[in-house]
PDB file of C-alpha atoms in Angstrom:
ATOM      1  CA  PHE I  93       0.000   0.000   0.000  1.00  0.00           C
ATOM      2  CA  LEU I  94       2.762   2.407   1.011  1.00  0.00           C
ATOM      3  CA  GLU I  95       4.818   1.702  -2.099  1.00  0.00           C
ATOM      4  CA  ASP I  96       1.808   2.062  -4.417  1.00  0.00           C
ATOM      5  CA  MET I  97       1.009   5.420  -2.847  1.00  0.00           C
ATOM      6  CA  VAL I  98       4.554   6.759  -2.977  1.00  0.00           C
ATOM      7  CA  ARG I  99       5.134   5.632  -6.550  1.00  0.00           C
ATOM      8  CA  SER I 100       1.834   7.157  -7.647  1.00  0.00           C
ATOM      9  CA  ALA I 101       2.605  10.470  -5.936  1.00  0.00           C
ATOM     10  CA  THR I 102       6.174  10.722  -7.193  1.00  0.00           C
ATOM     11  CA  GLY I 103       5.728   9.216 -10.658  1.00  0.00           C
ATOM     12  CA  VAL I 104       8.635   6.821 -10.056  1.00  0.00           C
ATOM     13  CA  LYS I 105       7.124   3.619 -11.449  1.00  0.00           C
ATOM     14  CA  THR I 106      10.234   1.389 -11.651  1.00  0.00           C
ATOM     15  CA  GLY I 107      13.490   0.916  -9.793  1.00  0.00           C
ATOM     16  CA  PRO I 108      14.004   1.633  -6.093  1.00  0.00           C
ATOM     17  CA  CYS I 109      10.992   3.123  -4.355  1.00  0.00           C
ATOM     18  CA  PRO I 110      11.503   6.741  -3.216  1.00  0.00           C
ATOM     19  CA  GLU I 111      11.566   7.453   0.523  1.00  0.00           C
ATOM     20  CA  PRO I 112       7.962   7.564   1.784  1.00  0.00           C
ATOM     21  CA  TYR I 113       6.737  10.995   2.820  1.00  0.00           C
ATOM     22  CA  PRO I 114       5.118  11.412   6.276  1.00  0.00           C
ATOM     23  CA  LEU I 115       1.475  11.622   5.130  1.00  0.00           C
ATOM     24  CA  ALA I 116       1.837   8.402   3.127  1.00  0.00           C
ATOM     25  CA  ARG I 117       3.069   6.613   6.257  1.00  0.00           C
ATOM     26  CA  VAL I 118       0.065   7.904   8.202  1.00  0.00           C
ATOM     27  CA  VAL I 119      -2.479   6.841   5.561  1.00  0.00           C
ATOM     28  CA  ALA I 120      -0.960   3.400   4.988  1.00  0.00           C
ATOM     29  CA  GLY I 121      -0.171   2.754   8.641  1.00  0.00           C
ATOM     30  CA  ASP I 122      -3.346   4.017  10.285  1.00  0.00           C
ATOM     31  CA  SER I 123      -5.987   3.040   7.727  1.00  0.00           C
ATOM     32  CA  PRO I 124      -6.782  -0.349   9.359  1.00  0.00           C
ATOM     33  CA  HIS I 125      -7.827   1.469  12.538  1.00  0.00           C
ATOM     34  CA  ALA I 126     -10.127   3.729  10.509  1.00  0.00           C
ATOM     35  CA  VAL I 127     -11.760   0.729   8.805  1.00  0.00           C
ATOM     36  CA  HIS I 128     -12.352  -0.975  12.147  1.00  0.00           C
ATOM     37  CA  TRP I 129     -13.767   2.255  13.612  1.00  0.00           C
ATOM     38  CA  ILE I 130     -16.285   2.558  10.772  1.00  0.00           C
ATOM     39  CA  GLN I 131     -17.259  -1.104  11.172  1.00  0.00           C
ATOM     40  CA  ASP I 132     -17.542  -1.068  14.960  1.00  0.00           C
ATOM     41  CA  SER I 133     -19.018   2.398  15.520  1.00  0.00           C
ATOM     42  CA  PHE I 134     -21.339   2.755  12.549  1.00  0.00           C
ATOM     43  CA  GLY I 135     -22.271  -0.790  11.573  1.00  0.00           C
ATOM     44  CA  VAL I 136     -20.950  -0.541   8.019  1.00  0.00           C
ATOM     45  CA  PRO I 137     -19.950  -4.124   7.096  1.00  0.00           C
ATOM     46  CA  LEU I 138     -16.994  -3.422   4.733  1.00  0.00           C
ATOM     47  CA  ASP I 139     -16.693  -7.199   4.679  1.00  0.00           C
ATOM     48  CA  THR I 140     -14.773  -7.717   1.437  1.00  0.00           C
ATOM     49  CA  VAL I 141     -11.850  -6.150  -0.392  1.00  0.00           C
ATOM     50  CA  SER I 142     -11.348  -5.552  -4.097  1.00  0.00           C
ATOM     51  CA  ARG I 143      -8.630  -4.277  -6.377  1.00  0.00           C
ATOM     52  CA  MET I 144      -9.106  -0.809  -7.808  1.00  0.00           C
ATOM     53  CA  GLY I 145      -7.076   1.430 -10.120  1.00  0.00           C
ATOM     54  CA  GLY I 146      -3.518   1.987  -8.938  1.00  0.00           C
ATOM     55  CA  HIS I 147      -3.592  -0.976  -6.555  1.00  0.00           C
ATOM     56  CA  SER I 148      -1.049  -3.787  -6.773  1.00  0.00           C
ATOM     57  CA  ASN I 149      -3.263  -5.842  -4.429  1.00  0.00           C
ATOM     58  CA  GLN I 150      -6.865  -6.085  -3.287  1.00  0.00           C
ATOM     59  CA  ARG I 151      -7.321  -3.432  -0.601  1.00  0.00           C
ATOM     60  CA  CYS I 152     -10.436  -1.361  -1.301  1.00  0.00           C
ATOM     61  CA  HIS I 153     -12.762  -2.200   1.586  1.00  0.00           C
ATOM     62  CA  ARG I 154     -16.398  -2.423   0.551  1.00  0.00           C
ATOM     63  CA  THR I 155     -19.589  -4.227   1.538  1.00  0.00           C
ATOM     64  CA  LYS I 156     -20.108  -7.564  -0.180  1.00  0.00           C
ATOM     65  CA  ALA I 157     -23.863  -7.051  -0.531  1.00  0.00           C
ATOM     66  CA  GLY I 158     -23.239  -3.972  -2.684  1.00  0.00           C
ATOM     67  CA  GLY I 159     -25.850  -1.255  -3.110  1.00  0.00           C
ATOM     68  CA  LYS I 160     -23.581   1.790  -2.758  1.00  0.00           C
ATOM     69  CA  PHE I 161     -20.044   2.721  -3.649  1.00  0.00           C
ATOM     70  CA  PRO I 162     -17.777   2.434  -0.567  1.00  0.00           C
ATOM     71  CA  GLY I 163     -17.292   6.185  -0.196  1.00  0.00           C
ATOM     72  CA  MET I 164     -21.018   6.883  -0.334  1.00  0.00           C
ATOM     73  CA  GLU I 165     -21.757   4.020   2.038  1.00  0.00           C
ATOM     74  CA  ILE I 166     -19.319   5.373   4.617  1.00  0.00           C
ATOM     75  CA  THR I 167     -20.300   9.039   4.319  1.00  0.00           C
ATOM     76  CA  SER I 168     -24.000   8.141   4.439  1.00  0.00           C
ATOM     77  CA  ALA I 169     -23.505   6.318   7.735  1.00  0.00           C
ATOM     78  CA  LEU I 170     -21.567   9.260   9.173  1.00  0.00           C
ATOM     79  CA  MET I 171     -24.185  11.771   7.992  1.00  0.00           C
ATOM     80  CA  LYS I 172     -27.082   9.783   9.451  1.00  0.00           C
ATOM     81  CA  ARG I 173     -25.355   9.599  12.842  1.00  0.00           C
ATOM     82  CA  PHE I 174     -24.606  13.332  12.785  1.00  0.00           C
ATOM     83  CA  GLU I 175     -28.201  14.177  11.826  1.00  0.00           C
ATOM     84  CA  LYS I 176     -29.456  12.002  14.688  1.00  0.00           C
ATOM     85  CA  MET I 177     -27.158  13.816  17.122  1.00  0.00           C
ATOM     86  CA  ALA I 178     -28.323  17.209  15.824  1.00  0.00           C
ATOM     87  CA  ASP I 179     -31.998  16.168  16.102  1.00  0.00           C
ATOM     88  CA  ALA I 180     -31.486  15.410  19.798  1.00  0.00           C
ATOM     89  CA  GLU I 181     -31.105  19.179  20.407  1.00  0.00           C
ATOM     90  CA  ASP I 182     -29.112  18.548  23.567  1.00  0.00           C
ATOM     91  CA  GLY I 183     -26.346  20.980  22.716  1.00  0.00           C
ATOM     92  CA  THR I 184     -23.966  18.348  21.387  1.00  0.00           C
ATOM     93  CA  CYS I 185     -24.078  19.725  17.847  1.00  0.00           C
ATOM     94  CA  ASP I 186     -26.135  21.797  15.434  1.00  0.00           C
ATOM     95  CA  LEU I 187     -26.736  21.210  11.747  1.00  0.00           C
ATOM     96  CA  ILE I 188     -27.146  24.241   9.501  1.00  0.00           C
ATOM     97  CA  ILE I 189     -28.366  23.425   5.989  1.00  0.00           C
ATOM     98  CA  ASN I 190     -29.120  25.443   2.844  1.00  0.00           C
ATOM     99  CA  ALA I 191     -26.524  28.023   3.848  1.00  0.00           C
ATOM    100  CA  VAL I 192     -23.671  29.580   1.884  1.00  0.00           C
ATOM    101  CA  ALA I 193     -20.341  30.177   3.635  1.00  0.00           C
ATOM    102  CA  LYS I 194     -18.982  33.641   2.843  1.00  0.00           C
ATOM    103  CA  LYS I 195     -15.787  34.086   4.834  1.00  0.00           C
ATOM    104  CA  LEU I 196     -13.745  32.788   7.732  1.00  0.00           C
ATOM    105  CA  VAL I 197     -13.872  34.856  10.911  1.00  0.00           C
ATOM    106  CA  LYS I 198     -10.622  35.681  12.717  1.00  0.00           C
ATOM    107  CA  ASP I 199     -10.047  37.162  16.155  1.00  0.00           C
ATOM    108  CA  GLU I 200      -7.651  40.028  16.931  1.00  0.00           C
ATOM    109  CA  SER I 201      -4.680  37.667  17.058  1.00  0.00           C
ATOM    110  CA  GLY I 202      -5.451  36.287  13.584  1.00  0.00           C
ATOM    111  CA  ARG I 203      -6.754  32.923  14.805  1.00  0.00           C
ATOM    112  CA  VAL I 204      -9.706  31.493  12.855  1.00  0.00           C
ATOM    113  CA  VAL I 205     -12.644  31.299  15.268  1.00  0.00           C
ATOM    114  CA  GLY I 206     -15.696  30.877  13.066  1.00  0.00           C
ATOM    115  CA  ILE I 207     -17.426  31.372   9.769  1.00  0.00           C
ATOM    116  CA  GLU I 208     -19.757  33.953   8.307  1.00  0.00           C
ATOM    117  CA  TYR I 209     -22.619  32.606   6.209  1.00  0.00           C
ATOM    118  CA  VAL I 210     -25.898  33.489   4.544  1.00  0.00           C
ATOM    119  CA  ASP I 211     -28.730  31.278   5.791  1.00  0.00           C
ATOM    120  CA  ALA I 212     -31.710  29.900   3.882  1.00  0.00           C
ATOM    121  CA  ASP I 213     -33.655  33.128   4.543  1.00  0.00           C
ATOM    122  CA  GLY I 214     -30.896  35.287   3.087  1.00  0.00           C
ATOM    123  CA  GLU I 215     -29.725  36.589   6.472  1.00  0.00           C
ATOM    124  CA  LEU I 216     -26.021  37.111   7.161  1.00  0.00           C
ATOM    125  CA  LYS I 217     -24.984  35.221  10.303  1.00  0.00           C
ATOM    126  CA  GLN I 218     -21.900  33.941  12.111  1.00  0.00           C
ATOM    127  CA  ALA I 219     -21.063  30.635  13.753  1.00  0.00           C
ATOM    128  CA  ILE I 220     -18.267  30.983  16.324  1.00  0.00           C
ATOM    129  CA  ALA I 221     -16.384  27.926  17.595  1.00  0.00           C
ATOM    130  CA  ASP I 222     -13.249  26.707  19.364  1.00  0.00           C
ATOM    131  CA  GLY I 223     -11.991  25.257  16.099  1.00  0.00           C
ATOM    132  CA  VAL I 224     -12.862  25.382  12.418  1.00  0.00           C
ATOM    133  CA  VAL I 225     -12.360  22.484  10.011  1.00  0.00           C
ATOM    134  CA  LEU I 226     -12.914  22.963   6.286  1.00  0.00           C
ATOM    135  CA  ALA I 227     -13.977  19.684   4.666  1.00  0.00           C
ATOM    136  CA  THR I 228     -15.032  20.951   1.283  1.00  0.00           C
ATOM    137  CA  GLY I 229     -13.919  18.293  -1.161  1.00  0.00           C
ATOM    138  CA  GLY I 230     -12.468  19.015  -4.570  1.00  0.00           C
ATOM    139  CA  TYR I 231     -12.993  21.607  -7.271  1.00  0.00           C
ATOM    140  CA  GLY I 232     -13.419  19.604 -10.472  1.00  0.00           C
ATOM    141  CA  ALA I 233     -16.824  21.110 -11.293  1.00  0.00           C
ATOM    142  CA  GLY I 234     -15.455  24.621 -11.669  1.00  0.00           C
ATOM    143  CA  GLY I 235     -14.860  24.328 -15.400  1.00  0.00           C
ATOM    144  CA  ALA I 236     -17.997  26.247 -16.325  1.00  0.00           C
ATOM    145  CA  VAL I 237     -17.405  28.950 -13.720  1.00  0.00           C
ATOM    146  CA  PRO I 238     -14.940  31.699 -14.754  1.00  0.00           C
ATOM    147  CA  GLY I 239     -12.613  32.596 -11.892  1.00  0.00           C
ATOM    148  CA  SER I 240     -13.099  29.260 -10.125  1.00  0.00           C
ATOM    149  CA  VAL I 241     -10.193  27.407  -8.516  1.00  0.00           C
ATOM    150  CA  LEU I 242      -9.995  25.093 -11.560  1.00  0.00           C
ATOM    151  CA  HIS I 243      -9.689  28.096 -13.874  1.00  0.00           C
ATOM    152  CA  GLN I 244      -6.970  29.528 -11.625  1.00  0.00           C
ATOM    153  CA  ILE I 245      -4.933  26.360 -11.130  1.00  0.00           C
ATOM    154  CA  ARG I 246      -5.606  24.085 -14.124  1.00  0.00           C
ATOM    155  CA  PRO I 247      -7.112  26.106 -16.984  1.00  0.00           C
ATOM    156  CA  ASP I 248      -6.002  23.306 -19.331  1.00  0.00           C
ATOM    157  CA  LEU I 249      -8.737  21.073 -17.858  1.00  0.00           C
ATOM    158  CA  VAL I 250     -11.738  23.410 -17.846  1.00  0.00           C
ATOM    159  CA  HIS I 251     -13.103  21.950 -21.091  1.00  0.00           C
ATOM    160  CA  LEU I 252     -13.500  18.450 -19.653  1.00  0.00           C
ATOM    161  CA  PRO I 253     -16.723  16.991 -18.209  1.00  0.00           C
ATOM    162  CA  THR I 254     -16.643  15.879 -14.577  1.00  0.00           C
ATOM    163  CA  THR I 255     -18.205  13.343 -12.244  1.00  0.00           C
ATOM    164  CA  ASN I 256     -18.164  15.992  -9.488  1.00  0.00           C
ATOM    165  CA  GLY I 257     -21.441  17.522  -8.359  1.00  0.00           C
ATOM    166  CA  ASP I 258     -22.147  21.164  -9.231  1.00  0.00           C
ATOM    167  CA  HIS I 259     -21.155  22.119  -5.667  1.00  0.00           C
ATOM    168  CA  SER I 260     -17.537  20.967  -6.122  1.00  0.00           C
ATOM    169  CA  GLN I 261     -16.072  24.253  -7.279  1.00  0.00           C
ATOM    170  CA  GLY I 262     -13.494  24.825  -4.554  1.00  0.00           C
ATOM    171  CA  ASP I 263     -15.397  27.500  -2.629  1.00  0.00           C
ATOM    172  CA  GLY I 264     -14.048  26.268   0.711  1.00  0.00           C
ATOM    173  CA  ILE I 265     -10.491  26.219  -0.619  1.00  0.00           C
ATOM    174  CA  GLN I 266     -11.010  29.777  -1.858  1.00  0.00           C
ATOM    175  CA  LEU I 267     -12.268  30.863   1.594  1.00  0.00           C
ATOM    176  CA  ALA I 268      -9.006  29.620   3.087  1.00  0.00           C
ATOM    177  CA  MET I 269      -6.845  31.226   0.403  1.00  0.00           C
ATOM    178  CA  ASP I 270      -8.705  34.513   0.917  1.00  0.00           C
ATOM    179  CA  ILE I 271      -7.228  34.794   4.420  1.00  0.00           C
ATOM    180  CA  GLY I 272      -3.746  33.710   3.351  1.00  0.00           C
ATOM    181  CA  ALA I 273      -3.869  29.966   3.992  1.00  0.00           C
ATOM    182  CA  LYS I 274      -1.141  27.945   2.289  1.00  0.00           C
ATOM    183  CA  THR I 275      -2.190  25.223  -0.138  1.00  0.00           C
ATOM    184  CA  ILE I 276      -0.358  22.194  -1.494  1.00  0.00           C
ATOM    185  CA  GLY I 277      -1.023  19.813  -4.358  1.00  0.00           C
ATOM    186  CA  LEU I 278      -3.810  21.833  -5.995  1.00  0.00           C
ATOM    187  CA  LYS I 279      -2.339  21.191  -9.429  1.00  0.00           C
ATOM    188  CA  HIS I 280      -2.998  17.471  -9.062  1.00  0.00           C
ATOM    189  CA  VAL I 281      -6.434  16.863 -10.592  1.00  0.00           C
ATOM    190  CA  GLN I 282      -7.452  13.298 -11.412  1.00  0.00           C
ATOM    191  CA  VAL I 283      -8.483  12.845 -15.028  1.00  0.00           C
ATOM    192  CA  HIS I 284      -9.972   9.391 -15.512  1.00  0.00           C
ATOM    193  CA  PRO I 285      -9.956   7.737 -18.942  1.00  0.00           C
ATOM    194  CA  THR I 286     -13.342   6.084 -18.487  1.00  0.00           C
ATOM    195  CA  GLY I 287     -15.472   9.211 -18.094  1.00  0.00           C
ATOM    196  CA  LEU I 288     -18.555   9.147 -20.324  1.00  0.00           C
ATOM    197  CA  VAL I 289     -20.708  11.791 -21.943  1.00  0.00           C
ATOM    198  CA  ASN I 290     -24.329  11.019 -22.818  1.00  0.00           C
ATOM    199  CA  PRO I 291     -24.593  11.448 -26.622  1.00  0.00           C
ATOM    200  CA  ALA I 292     -28.163  12.679 -26.170  1.00  0.00           C
ATOM    201  CA  ASP I 293     -26.937  15.431 -23.838  1.00  0.00           C
ATOM    202  CA  PRO I 294     -23.424  16.309 -25.043  1.00  0.00           C
ATOM    203  CA  ASP I 295     -23.283  19.733 -23.382  1.00  0.00           C
ATOM    204  CA  ASN I 296     -24.009  18.395 -19.906  1.00  0.00           C
ATOM    205  CA  ARG I 297     -20.737  18.867 -18.025  1.00  0.00           C
TER     206      ARG I 297
END
């Protein structure tokens, strides 16, 4: 697993394997614990493994019964648990939906302490917290949006269709860059050779 990851990231396909970088060691070394946590805490079976692109061995954990892709199966279980916790209204957590994040809020020392957003009624509000985590996904759907992260970083790819949802335009990444956050690896955009376009709807990106 570690060698596959390092060779993929570095492009060194043959010969001695380059020295693994720290994040690769974390992903390869700690992933079994994450799989067991998902199984034990959320009841997701993940009871079989299969070989996917870039794998030298079978290692993609998925549920034998099928029904959903592994990523969707895992995120669905996490979302359902979070929604249940939010519905309890006991102060553990709140869920704000149909809102648009506008900017990160910093205190006088420059520490990020919250986010400013427009809610479903069009009102500008703030959510202040001890910590802020941006988990915004990628930006592959920005091809049709001038000025998007894709246009900024990889303008050579903006003509391609994408499997990303319309929401994946890098807005969260842009929020971070707007306050001076450093970014790494943005130029690496996966282009898969098996993407399909419906001939009856050729302009659908």
